[in-house]
Structures are given as C-alpha cells and as structure tokens.
Amino acid sequence: MPTLIDSNVLLDVLTEDPRWWAWSAKALETQADRDVLAINPIIYAEVSIGFSRIEEVDACLPVSTFHRLALPWNAAFLAGKCFVMYRKRGGVRSSPLPDFYIGAHASITGMTLLTRDAARYRAYFPKLRLVAP
C-alpha cells in the first residue's frame, strides 16, 4: 500500500524549511525505502502554488518517485462529513479544508499518511496510520 505524502512534508523539503527540513527529508527518505510514495491532486495543487509553470512542479514531483492517485468519491464524502464535525466543534472555515480531503483519501484507501501536522488528522481520522513527529 502506498504512503500518501502530505504537502507540508514536500514543501519543507522543496523550500529547505529551517525548522522542518531535516525531519521531513529523513521521513520522506525512510518512507521511500519502505513504500511507494503517492500524492493526489490536492497535494499537487498545494505544492504547485510556489511555481509558475507546471513543468517545474512535475520536475520536483516526478512520476517515477511520486505515484499520482485520484481522489476516490467515497473519500470526498468522508471529507465532507469530517468538515461538518469540524464546524460543529467551532471551526471557522466555510469550505472543506484540503486536510480533510487528504486525510479521507488515506483513510478510505488504507494508506499511511506522512505528515508533520498530525493534530487535525488524529482528531478527525482516529484510525488513520500516521508517520509524524
């Protein structure tokens, strides 16, 4: 089963984030040794914001390294339900957050999620396998 790589880990490595680069780079390397690495369109979109051309994004996220997965319809449904819980718990965003789609995708398909921001995933997807600091 692939490991879904959260955009925060990819951005830490691509931007050489001073706080998180070392952890994210090591975690990404470790998961690459264990599993196939995967991204979905939402992760791709979040990473692409810092680039001006699609070819630049594709060069940083090569298909040979990052398997591209479609977001399943049942994951979109689960993301919506988790968003409703978020709003009932006082969340202020007015549309589903990308983290809900990413967490639902990993949860529905049984993938592990590599992220450094595990709090929301643990709160809304308690059975999701996480690799996190």
Short mmCIF file of C-alpha atoms in Angstrom, two decimals:
data_model
loop_
_atom_site.label_atom_id
_atom_site.label_comp_id
_atom_site.label_asym_id
_atom_site.label_seq_id
_atom_site.Cartn_x
_atom_site.Cartn_y
_atom_site.Cartn_z
CA MET A 1 0.00 0.00 0.00
CA PRO A 2 1.44 3.42 -0.91
CA THR A 3 2.18 6.13 1.63
CA LEU A 4 0.38 9.39 0.89
CA ILE A 5 2.77 12.32 1.34
CA ASP A 6 1.22 15.47 2.79
CA SER A 7 2.09 18.72 1.07
CA ASN A 8 3.67 20.16 4.22
CA VAL A 9 6.40 17.49 4.11
CA LEU A 10 7.05 18.11 0.41
CA LEU A 11 7.12 21.88 0.91
CA ASP A 12 9.52 21.53 3.84
CA VAL A 13 11.96 19.71 1.58
CA LEU A 14 11.44 21.87 -1.51
CA THR A 15 11.82 25.14 0.41
CA GLU A 16 14.51 23.81 2.77
CA ASP A 17 12.43 25.00 5.70
CA PRO A 18 14.88 25.82 8.53
CA ARG A 19 12.72 24.25 11.23
CA TRP A 20 11.36 21.16 9.46
CA TRP A 21 13.67 20.32 6.55
CA ALA A 22 15.77 17.74 8.42
CA TRP A 23 12.79 15.85 9.84
CA SER A 24 10.79 15.94 6.61
CA ALA A 25 13.72 14.91 4.40
CA LYS A 26 14.59 11.97 6.66
CA ALA A 27 10.96 10.87 6.99
CA LEU A 28 10.48 11.06 3.22
CA GLU A 29 13.63 9.03 2.63
CA THR A 30 12.58 6.41 5.20
CA GLN A 31 9.10 6.04 3.68
CA ALA A 32 10.58 5.80 0.18
CA ASP A 33 12.65 2.83 1.38
CA ARG A 34 9.52 1.15 2.80
CA ASP A 35 6.66 2.04 0.45
CA VAL A 36 5.63 3.57 -2.83
CA LEU A 37 5.20 7.32 -2.35
CA ALA A 38 1.95 8.86 -3.55
CA ILE A 39 0.26 12.23 -3.96
CA ASN A 40 -3.22 13.27 -5.06
CA PRO A 41 -4.48 16.33 -6.97
CA ILE A 42 -5.00 18.33 -3.77
CA ILE A 43 -1.43 17.75 -2.60
CA TYR A 44 -0.18 18.57 -6.08
CA ALA A 45 -2.21 21.81 -6.08
CA GLU A 46 -0.88 22.89 -2.68
CA VAL A 47 2.72 22.29 -3.75
CA SER A 48 2.22 23.96 -7.13
CA ILE A 49 1.40 27.37 -5.65
CA GLY A 50 5.08 28.29 -5.46
CA PHE A 51 5.76 27.53 -9.12
CA SER A 52 4.94 29.48 -12.26
CA ARG A 53 4.91 26.55 -14.70
CA ILE A 54 3.52 23.03 -14.50
CA GLU A 55 6.78 21.64 -15.87
CA GLU A 56 8.59 23.00 -12.80
CA VAL A 57 6.17 21.23 -10.47
CA ASP A 58 6.47 17.99 -12.44
CA ALA A 59 10.27 18.21 -12.24
CA CYS A 60 10.08 18.50 -8.42
CA LEU A 61 7.43 15.78 -8.12
CA PRO A 62 8.48 13.25 -10.75
CA VAL A 63 6.00 10.49 -11.55
CA SER A 64 8.84 7.99 -11.15
CA THR A 65 9.04 8.94 -7.45
CA PHE A 66 5.53 10.16 -6.59
CA HIS A 67 2.70 7.96 -7.84
CA ARG A 68 -0.34 10.08 -8.71
CA LEU A 69 -3.63 8.90 -7.26
CA ALA A 70 -7.14 10.13 -7.96
CA LEU A 71 -9.30 11.18 -5.03
CA PRO A 72 -11.98 8.49 -4.55
CA TRP A 73 -15.58 9.66 -4.41
CA ASN A 74 -16.14 8.00 -1.03
CA ALA A 75 -13.14 9.93 0.33
CA ALA A 76 -14.79 13.18 -0.81
CA PHE A 77 -17.94 12.13 1.08
CA LEU A 78 -15.93 11.36 4.22
CA ALA A 79 -14.11 14.69 3.93
CA GLY A 80 -17.48 16.45 3.86
CA LYS A 81 -18.66 14.61 6.98
CA CYS A 82 -15.44 15.45 8.82
CA PHE A 83 -15.85 19.06 7.78
CA VAL A 84 -19.35 19.08 9.33
CA MET A 85 -17.82 17.80 12.61
CA TYR A 86 -15.16 20.50 12.38
CA ARG A 87 -17.81 23.21 12.03
CA LYS A 88 -19.85 21.77 14.94
CA ARG A 89 -16.68 21.90 17.07
CA GLY A 90 -16.30 25.61 16.34
CA GLY A 91 -14.19 25.58 13.17
CA VAL A 92 -14.45 28.85 11.29
CA ARG A 93 -13.57 27.92 7.72
CA SER A 94 -16.55 27.98 5.38
CA SER A 95 -15.44 25.29 2.92
CA PRO A 96 -13.81 21.87 3.41
CA LEU A 97 -10.13 22.15 4.10
CA PRO A 98 -7.58 20.28 2.00
CA ASP A 99 -6.50 18.34 5.10
CA PHE A 100 -9.94 16.72 5.27
CA TYR A 101 -9.66 15.53 1.67
CA ILE A 102 -6.11 14.28 2.21
CA GLY A 103 -6.98 12.51 5.47
CA ALA A 104 -10.12 10.98 4.00
CA HIS A 105 -8.21 9.73 0.95
CA ALA A 106 -5.61 7.98 3.10
CA SER A 107 -8.26 6.68 5.48
CA ILE A 108 -10.64 5.27 2.86
CA THR A 109 -7.87 3.53 0.93
CA GLY A 110 -5.97 2.24 3.97
CA MET A 111 -2.81 4.20 3.20
CA THR A 112 -0.37 5.55 5.74
CA LEU A 113 -0.09 9.35 5.73
CA LEU A 114 3.29 11.04 6.13
CA THR A 115 2.69 14.49 7.65
CA ARG A 116 4.25 16.78 10.20
CA ASP A 117 0.91 18.31 11.15
CA ALA A 118 -0.92 15.38 12.71
CA ALA A 119 -3.31 17.12 15.12
CA ARG A 120 -6.27 17.53 12.73
CA TYR A 121 -5.78 14.07 11.24
CA ARG A 122 -5.77 12.48 14.70
CA ALA A 123 -8.89 14.42 15.71
CA TYR A 124 -10.98 13.54 12.66
CA PHE A 125 -9.43 10.28 11.42
CA PRO A 126 -8.50 8.45 14.63
CA LYS A 127 -7.81 5.12 12.88
CA LEU A 128 -5.57 6.64 10.22
CA ARG A 129 -1.97 5.37 10.30
CA LEU A 130 0.32 8.40 10.55
CA VAL A 131 4.03 8.96 10.32
CA ALA A 132 4.51 12.24 12.15
CA PRO A 133 6.91 13.88 14.62
#
